[in-house]
CSV table of C-alpha atoms in Angstrom, one decimal:
chain,number,residue,atom,x,y,z
N,1,UNK,CA,-22.6,9.7,17.4
N,2,UNK,CA,-23.1,9.1,13.7
N,3,UNK,CA,-25.3,11.6,12.0
N,4,UNK,CA,-28.2,9.9,10.0
N,5,UNK,CA,-30.0,13.0,8.9
N,6,UNK,CA,-30.3,12.0,5.3
N,7,UNK,CA,-32.3,9.8,3.1
N,8,UNK,CA,-30.4,7.9,0.3
N,9,UNK,CA,-32.0,7.2,-2.9
N,10,UNK,CA,-33.8,3.9,-3.8
N,11,UNK,CA,-31.3,1.3,-4.3
N,12,UNK,CA,-31.0,-2.7,-3.8
N,13,UNK,CA,-30.8,-3.8,-0.1
N,14,UNK,CA,-27.8,-2.4,1.8
N,15,UNK,CA,-24.9,-4.7,2.0
N,16,UNK,CA,-21.6,-5.4,0.1
N,17,UNK,CA,-21.6,-5.7,-3.5
N,18,UNK,CA,-18.7,-6.7,-5.9
N,19,UNK,CA,-18.5,-5.0,-9.4
N,20,UNK,CA,-18.2,-7.6,-12.1
N,21,UNK,CA,-17.3,-7.3,-15.6
N,22,UNK,CA,-18.1,-9.2,-18.8
N,23,UNK,CA,-17.6,-8.7,-22.6
N,24,UNK,CA,-20.2,-9.4,-25.3
N,25,UNK,CA,-19.7,-8.7,-28.9
N,26,UNK,CA,-16.6,-6.5,-28.1
N,27,UNK,CA,-18.5,-4.4,-25.6
N,28,UNK,CA,-17.8,-4.3,-21.9
N,29,UNK,CA,-20.6,-4.6,-19.6
N,30,UNK,CA,-20.8,-4.3,-15.8
N,31,UNK,CA,-23.0,-5.5,-13.0
N,32,UNK,CA,-23.3,-5.8,-9.2
N,33,UNK,CA,-23.3,-8.9,-7.4
N,34,UNK,CA,-24.3,-9.3,-3.6
N,35,UNK,CA,-21.4,-10.7,-1.5
N,36,UNK,CA,-22.5,-10.4,2.1
N,37,UNK,CA,-24.5,-8.4,4.5
N,38,UNK,CA,-21.5,-6.6,6.0
N,39,UNK,CA,-17.7,-6.8,6.6
N,40,UNK,CA,-16.2,-8.9,9.5
N,41,UNK,CA,-14.5,-6.6,12.0
N,42,UNK,CA,-12.9,-7.3,15.5
N,43,UNK,CA,-14.9,-6.5,18.7
N,44,UNK,CA,-12.2,-4.1,20.0
N,45,UNK,CA,-10.7,-1.6,17.8
N,46,UNK,CA,-7.4,0.2,18.9
N,47,UNK,CA,-6.3,3.7,18.4
N,48,UNK,CA,-8.3,6.5,16.9
N,49,UNK,CA,-9.9,4.6,14.0
N,50,UNK,CA,-13.4,5.0,15.5
N,51,UNK,CA,-12.8,8.9,16.0
N,52,UNK,CA,-11.7,9.3,12.4
N,53,UNK,CA,-14.6,7.2,11.0
N,54,UNK,CA,-17.2,9.1,12.9
N,55,UNK,CA,-15.7,12.4,11.4
N,56,UNK,CA,-15.7,10.9,7.9
N,57,UNK,CA,-19.4,9.6,8.2
N,58,UNK,CA,-20.7,12.7,9.7
N,59,UNK,CA,-19.1,14.8,6.9
N,60,UNK,CA,-21.0,12.7,4.3
N,61,UNK,CA,-24.1,12.7,6.2
N,62,UNK,CA,-24.5,16.3,6.9
N,63,UNK,CA,-23.3,17.7,3.5
N,64,UNK,CA,-25.3,17.2,0.3
N,65,UNK,CA,-22.3,16.2,-1.9
N,66,UNK,CA,-19.9,13.4,-2.7
N,67,UNK,CA,-16.9,13.1,-0.4
N,68,UNK,CA,-14.0,10.7,0.1
N,69,UNK,CA,-11.2,9.6,2.3
N,70,UNK,CA,-7.6,8.4,1.3
N,71,UNK,CA,-5.7,5.9,3.6
N,72,UNK,CA,-2.1,5.3,2.9
N,73,UNK,CA,0.4,2.9,4.6
N,74,UNK,CA,2.0,-0.3,4.5
N,75,UNK,CA,0.1,-3.6,4.4
N,76,UNK,CA,-1.2,-4.7,7.7
N,77,UNK,CA,-1.2,-1.2,9.2
N,78,UNK,CA,-5.2,-1.0,9.6
N,79,UNK,CA,-6.2,1.0,6.4
N,80,UNK,CA,-8.5,-1.8,5.2
N,81,UNK,CA,-10.0,-2.4,8.7
N,82,UNK,CA,-10.7,1.3,8.9
N,83,UNK,CA,-12.5,1.2,5.4
N,84,UNK,CA,-14.4,-2.0,6.7
N,85,UNK,CA,-15.7,-0.2,9.8
N,86,UNK,CA,-16.7,2.9,7.8
N,87,UNK,CA,-18.5,0.6,5.2
N,88,UNK,CA,-20.5,-1.1,7.9
N,89,UNK,CA,-21.7,2.2,9.3
N,90,UNK,CA,-23.0,3.1,5.9
N,91,UNK,CA,-24.8,-0.4,5.7
N,92,UNK,CA,-26.4,0.3,9.1
N,93,UNK,CA,-27.5,3.6,7.5
N,94,UNK,CA,-29.2,1.8,4.7
N,95,UNK,CA,-26.4,2.7,2.1
N,96,UNK,CA,-24.8,-0.2,-0.1
N,97,UNK,CA,-21.1,-0.7,-0.5
N,98,UNK,CA,-19.6,-1.4,-3.9
N,99,UNK,CA,-16.0,-2.9,-3.7
N,100,UNK,CA,-13.9,-2.5,-7.0
N,101,UNK,CA,-11.1,-5.0,-7.1
N,102,UNK,CA,-10.2,-7.9,-9.3
N,103,UNK,CA,-11.4,-6.3,-12.5
N,104,UNK,CA,-9.9,-4.5,-15.5
N,105,UNK,CA,-10.6,-0.9,-14.6
N,106,UNK,CA,-11.9,0.9,-18.0
N,107,UNK,CA,-13.6,4.1,-19.0
N,108,UNK,CA,-16.7,1.9,-19.1
N,109,UNK,CA,-16.2,1.1,-15.4
N,110,UNK,CA,-16.1,4.8,-14.6
N,111,UNK,CA,-19.3,5.5,-16.4
N,112,UNK,CA,-21.0,2.7,-14.7
N,113,UNK,CA,-20.0,3.8,-11.3
N,114,UNK,CA,-21.0,7.3,-12.1
N,115,UNK,CA,-24.6,6.6,-12.7
N,116,UNK,CA,-25.2,4.4,-9.5
N,117,UNK,CA,-27.3,5.8,-6.9
N,118,UNK,CA,-26.1,6.9,-3.5
N,119,UNK,CA,-23.5,4.5,-2.3
N,120,UNK,CA,-20.0,3.8,-0.8
N,121,UNK,CA,-17.4,3.0,-3.5
N,122,UNK,CA,-14.5,1.1,-2.0
N,123,UNK,CA,-11.3,1.3,-3.8
N,124,UNK,CA,-9.0,-0.9,-1.8
N,125,UNK,CA,-5.5,-1.3,-3.1
N,126,UNK,CA,-6.1,1.7,-5.4
N,127,UNK,CA,-3.3,1.4,-7.8
N,128,UNK,CA,-3.1,-2.3,-8.1
N,129,UNK,CA,-6.6,-2.0,-9.8
N,130,UNK,CA,-6.6,1.5,-11.6
N,131,UNK,CA,-4.2,2.8,-14.3
N,132,UNK,CA,-3.3,6.3,-14.8
N,133,UNK,CA,-5.4,6.8,-17.8
N,134,UNK,CA,-8.4,5.7,-16.0
N,135,UNK,CA,-7.5,7.5,-12.8
N,136,UNK,CA,-7.8,10.9,-14.5
N,137,UNK,CA,-11.2,10.2,-15.7
N,138,UNK,CA,-12.4,9.6,-12.1
N,139,UNK,CA,-11.8,13.3,-11.3
N,140,UNK,CA,-15.2,14.5,-12.3
N,141,UNK,CA,-16.8,11.6,-10.6
N,142,UNK,CA,-14.9,12.5,-7.2
N,143,UNK,CA,-16.2,16.2,-7.4
N,144,UNK,CA,-19.1,16.8,-9.8
N,145,UNK,CA,-21.8,18.4,-7.7
N,146,UNK,CA,-24.5,17.2,-10.2
N,147,UNK,CA,-23.5,13.5,-9.4
N,148,UNK,CA,-25.2,11.4,-6.9
N,149,UNK,CA,-23.8,11.4,-3.4
N,150,UNK,CA,-21.1,8.9,-3.1
N,151,UNK,CA,-18.6,8.1,-0.3
N,152,UNK,CA,-15.3,7.1,-1.7
N,153,UNK,CA,-12.8,5.0,0.3
N,154,UNK,CA,-9.4,4.9,-1.3
N,155,UNK,CA,-6.5,2.7,0.2
N,156,UNK,CA,-2.9,2.6,-1.2
N,157,UNK,CA,0.5,1.5,0.1
N,158,UNK,CA,2.3,4.3,-1.5
N,159,UNK,CA,0.9,7.7,-1.7
N,160,UNK,CA,3.1,8.7,-4.7
N,161,UNK,CA,1.1,6.2,-6.9
N,162,UNK,CA,-1.9,8.4,-6.5
N,163,UNK,CA,-2.4,11.3,-8.9
N,164,UNK,CA,-1.5,14.8,-7.7
N,165,UNK,CA,-5.0,15.9,-9.0
N,166,UNK,CA,-6.5,13.8,-6.2
N,167,UNK,CA,-3.9,14.2,-3.3
N,168,UNK,CA,-4.1,17.6,-1.8
N,169,UNK,CA,-7.4,18.3,-3.5
N,170,UNK,CA,-10.1,18.0,-0.4
N,171,UNK,CA,-12.8,18.9,-2.8
N,172,UNK,CA,-12.3,15.4,-4.1
N,173,UNK,CA,-11.1,13.4,-1.2
N,174,UNK,CA,-11.8,15.3,1.9
N,175,UNK,CA,-9.7,13.4,4.3
N,176,UNK,CA,-6.2,11.9,4.2
N,177,UNK,CA,-4.8,9.4,6.8
N,178,UNK,CA,-1.3,7.9,7.1
N,179,UNK,CA,-0.9,4.5,8.8
N,180,UNK,CA,2.8,4.1,9.4
N,181,UNK,CA,4.0,3.1,12.9
N,182,UNK,CA,1.4,2.4,15.5
N,183,UNK,CA,1.0,4.9,18.3
N,184,UNK,CA,2.5,4.2,21.8
N,185,UNK,CA,-1.0,4.0,23.3
N,186,UNK,CA,-1.9,1.2,20.8
N,187,UNK,CA,1.2,-0.7,21.7
N,188,UNK,CA,0.7,-0.4,25.4
N,189,UNK,CA,-3.1,-1.0,25.3
N,190,UNK,CA,-2.8,-4.2,23.2
N,191,UNK,CA,0.1,-5.7,25.2
N,192,UNK,CA,-2.0,-4.9,28.3
N,193,UNK,CA,-4.9,-6.8,27.0
N,194,UNK,CA,-2.9,-9.9,26.6
N,195,UNK,CA,-0.8,-9.7,30.0
N,196,UNK,CA,2.6,-9.8,28.4
N,197,UNK,CA,5.3,-10.6,30.9
N,198,UNK,CA,7.3,-7.5,32.0
N,199,UNK,CA,10.8,-8.7,30.8
N,200,UNK,CA,9.3,-9.5,27.3
N,201,UNK,CA,7.3,-6.4,27.1
N,202,UNK,CA,10.3,-4.3,27.7
N,203,UNK,CA,12.4,-5.9,25.2
N,204,UNK,CA,9.6,-5.5,22.7
N,205,UNK,CA,9.0,-2.0,23.6
N,206,UNK,CA,12.8,-1.2,23.0
N,207,UNK,CA,12.4,-2.8,19.5
N,208,UNK,CA,9.2,-0.8,18.8
N,209,UNK,CA,10.9,2.4,19.8
N,210,UNK,CA,13.8,2.2,17.3
N,211,UNK,CA,11.9,0.6,14.4
N,212,UNK,CA,10.9,2.9,11.5
N,213,UNK,CA,8.0,0.5,10.6
N,214,UNK,CA,6.0,-1.2,13.2
N,215,UNK,CA,2.5,-2.1,12.2
N,216,UNK,CA,-0.5,-3.6,14.1
N,217,UNK,CA,0.0,-6.7,12.1
N,218,UNK,CA,3.5,-7.1,13.3
N,219,UNK,CA,2.5,-6.7,17.0
N,220,UNK,CA,-0.4,-9.2,16.7
N,221,UNK,CA,2.0,-11.9,15.2
N,222,UNK,CA,4.8,-11.2,17.6
N,223,UNK,CA,2.4,-11.4,20.7
N,224,UNK,CA,0.6,-14.4,19.4
N,225,UNK,CA,3.7,-16.1,19.0
N,226,UNK,CA,5.0,-15.1,22.5
N,227,UNK,CA,1.7,-16.4,24.0
N,228,UNK,CA,2.2,-19.8,22.2
N,229,UNK,CA,6.0,-20.0,23.2
N,230,UNK,CA,6.6,-17.9,26.3
N,231,UNK,CA,10.2,-19.2,26.7
N,232,UNK,CA,11.2,-18.0,23.3
N,233,UNK,CA,13.4,-14.7,23.0
N,234,UNK,CA,12.1,-11.8,21.1
N,235,UNK,CA,15.0,-12.3,18.6
N,236,UNK,CA,14.1,-15.9,18.0
N,237,UNK,CA,10.5,-15.0,17.4
N,238,UNK,CA,11.3,-12.2,14.9
N,239,UNK,CA,13.9,-14.4,13.3
N,240,UNK,CA,11.2,-16.8,12.0
N,241,UNK,CA,8.2,-14.6,11.6
N,242,UNK,CA,7.4,-12.9,8.4
N,243,UNK,CA,8.6,-9.6,9.8
N,244,UNK,CA,12.1,-9.1,8.2
N,245,UNK,CA,11.7,-5.3,8.4
N,246,UNK,CA,12.3,-5.6,12.1
N,247,UNK,CA,15.5,-7.5,11.7
N,248,UNK,CA,18.9,-6.0,11.1
N,249,UNK,CA,19.4,-3.3,8.5
N,250,UNK,CA,19.9,-4.8,4.9
N,251,UNK,CA,22.6,-3.8,2.3
N,252,UNK,CA,22.0,-4.5,-1.3
N,253,UNK,CA,25.2,-5.3,-3.1
N,254,UNK,CA,25.9,-5.6,-6.9
N,255,UNK,CA,27.3,-9.0,-7.5
N,256,UNK,CA,27.6,-9.0,-11.4
N,257,UNK,CA,26.8,-7.0,-14.4
N,258,UNK,CA,26.1,-9.2,-17.7
N,259,UNK,CA,25.5,-8.2,-21.2
N,260,UNK,CA,22.7,-10.7,-22.3
N,261,UNK,CA,23.5,-10.9,-26.1
N,262,UNK,CA,27.0,-12.5,-25.5
N,263,UNK,CA,26.8,-13.3,-21.9
N,264,UNK,CA,29.7,-11.3,-21.0
N,265,UNK,CA,30.6,-10.3,-17.6
N,266,UNK,CA,31.3,-6.4,-17.4
N,267,UNK,CA,33.4,-4.5,-15.0
N,268,UNK,CA,31.5,-2.0,-12.7
N,269,UNK,CA,32.0,0.3,-9.7
N,270,UNK,CA,29.7,1.4,-7.1
N,271,UNK,CA,29.8,4.6,-5.3
N,272,UNK,CA,30.2,3.6,-1.5
N,273,UNK,CA,28.4,6.9,-0.4
N,274,UNK,CA,25.4,5.7,-2.3
N,275,UNK,CA,24.8,2.8,0.2
N,276,UNK,CA,23.1,5.0,2.8
N,277,UNK,CA,19.8,4.0,3.9
N,278,UNK,CA,17.4,6.9,3.2
N,279,UNK,CA,14.2,6.9,5.2
N,280,UNK,CA,11.1,8.9,4.0
N,281,UNK,CA,8.0,8.7,6.1
N,282,UNK,CA,6.8,5.0,6.1
N,283,UNK,CA,9.4,3.9,3.4
N,284,UNK,CA,13.1,3.1,3.5
N,285,UNK,CA,15.0,3.3,0.3
N,286,UNK,CA,18.4,2.2,-0.9
N,287,UNK,CA,20.1,4.2,-3.5
N,288,UNK,CA,23.0,2.6,-5.6
N,289,UNK,CA,24.8,4.7,-8.3
N,290,UNK,CA,26.5,2.2,-10.6
N,291,UNK,CA,29.0,2.7,-13.4
N,292,UNK,CA,29.7,-0.1,-16.0
N,293,UNK,CA,32.6,-0.6,-18.3
N,294,UNK,CA,33.5,-3.2,-21.1
N,295,UNK,CA,36.7,-4.3,-19.4
N,296,UNK,CA,39.0,-3.8,-16.4
N,297,UNK,CA,41.4,-2.0,-18.6
N,298,UNK,CA,38.9,0.5,-19.8
N,299,UNK,CA,37.8,1.0,-16.0
N,300,UNK,CA,41.5,1.5,-15.0
N,301,UNK,CA,42.1,4.0,-17.9
N,302,UNK,CA,39.1,5.9,-16.7
N,303,UNK,CA,37.5,5.6,-20.1
N,304,UNK,CA,33.8,6.9,-20.4
N,305,UNK,CA,31.8,3.9,-18.9
N,306,UNK,CA,29.3,2.1,-21.2
N,307,UNK,CA,26.4,3.5,-18.8
N,308,UNK,CA,25.8,5.1,-15.6
N,309,UNK,CA,22.6,3.9,-13.6
N,310,UNK,CA,21.0,5.3,-10.5
N,311,UNK,CA,19.1,2.3,-8.8
N,312,UNK,CA,16.5,2.8,-6.1
N,313,UNK,CA,15.1,0.1,-4.1
N,314,UNK,CA,12.1,0.1,-1.5
N,315,UNK,CA,13.7,-1.9,1.3
N,316,UNK,CA,10.2,-3.1,2.5
N,317,UNK,CA,10.0,-5.2,-0.5
N,318,UNK,CA,13.5,-6.5,-0.5
N,319,UNK,CA,13.7,-7.0,3.4
N,320,UNK,CA,14.6,-10.5,4.3
N,321,UNK,CA,15.8,-11.3,0.8
N,322,UNK,CA,18.7,-13.7,1.1
N,323,UNK,CA,19.0,-14.8,-2.6
N,324,UNK,CA,20.1,-12.9,-5.7
N,325,UNK,CA,17.6,-11.0,-7.7
N,326,UNK,CA,17.9,-9.3,-11.1
N,327,UNK,CA,17.5,-5.8,-12.4
N,328,UNK,CA,17.3,-5.5,-16.2
N,329,UNK,CA,18.4,-2.5,-18.0
N,330,UNK,CA,18.2,-1.7,-21.8
N,331,UNK,CA,20.5,0.9,-23.7
N,332,UNK,CA,21.1,1.1,-27.7
N,333,UNK,CA,19.4,-2.3,-28.3
N,334,UNK,CA,21.4,-4.0,-25.7
N,335,UNK,CA,20.2,-5.7,-22.7
N,336,UNK,CA,22.0,-6.0,-19.4
N,337,UNK,CA,21.2,-8.0,-16.3
N,338,UNK,CA,22.4,-6.6,-13.1
N,339,UNK,CA,22.6,-9.2,-10.3
N,340,UNK,CA,22.1,-8.0,-6.9
N,341,UNK,CA,21.7,-9.6,-3.3
N,342,UNK,CA,20.4,-8.2,-0.1
N,343,UNK,CA,22.5,-9.2,2.9
């Protein structure tokens, strides 16, 4: 059960508000605009989302201080859904929710949020909206016992983009959840609800078992496509859906290195050992160690290269890429274009 043993301070009617920003005579002003009564959420929620939401809410309701939760994982993994459900529980308990997106987050924004009465502050896609300089100014708002009681919800795709002064600091954000691969229980429960044919289910389960990343969004898309086209194979379904991370592993190759000022193609070499795919939690990275020379002769004579470069690519962002893409590099007032291709 959700604990409701507290009385929030006077505030506009419960619901979802959007923070808006406007300028007048070189000053930045903020206000709240009512958006809707609550977030839309599905009737059935899979996994342990409801258990975790209950714990977060009870911690806020039982303790007379600001608290927060961080949810990290790939898009479509359920982070925002968990935030929506938690927000709706707050609204039921007469607390407004302030969503902070699509604005230029400034010091004035932090000051505005700090003086709000008790509320939920929903920072979806955290680093997309908040820069490092402003993030540091949030620290006192997250933990100041003199502040009004707020419940912070922070979602982010990559945990490394959140300040170390927030991560591993439970006095500033009490809970931390990682959304990577859905659990076997969620996988089986969802497929059972839609009566997936045994043969297709077995094939899909095999794919799920070996996949590094397999989100609820992926599962929904594959199951929906299968229900529409039951005679299609799993490979043909994955081959056209926007789930390239579930296809064959990708290799990123250096095609050309061009100096921009004279458009000259330069010689290069790639350490073959660097092409290993390195997986870290929910992320997969490809590392390329590149050396570049002026000419093939200077390369053959083992002269000192013009430059050495360690390249790192997030394979989720490059997955499925079939066309060339460019990495730009500057050194000594020279600009170089490194043409790469994922295949």
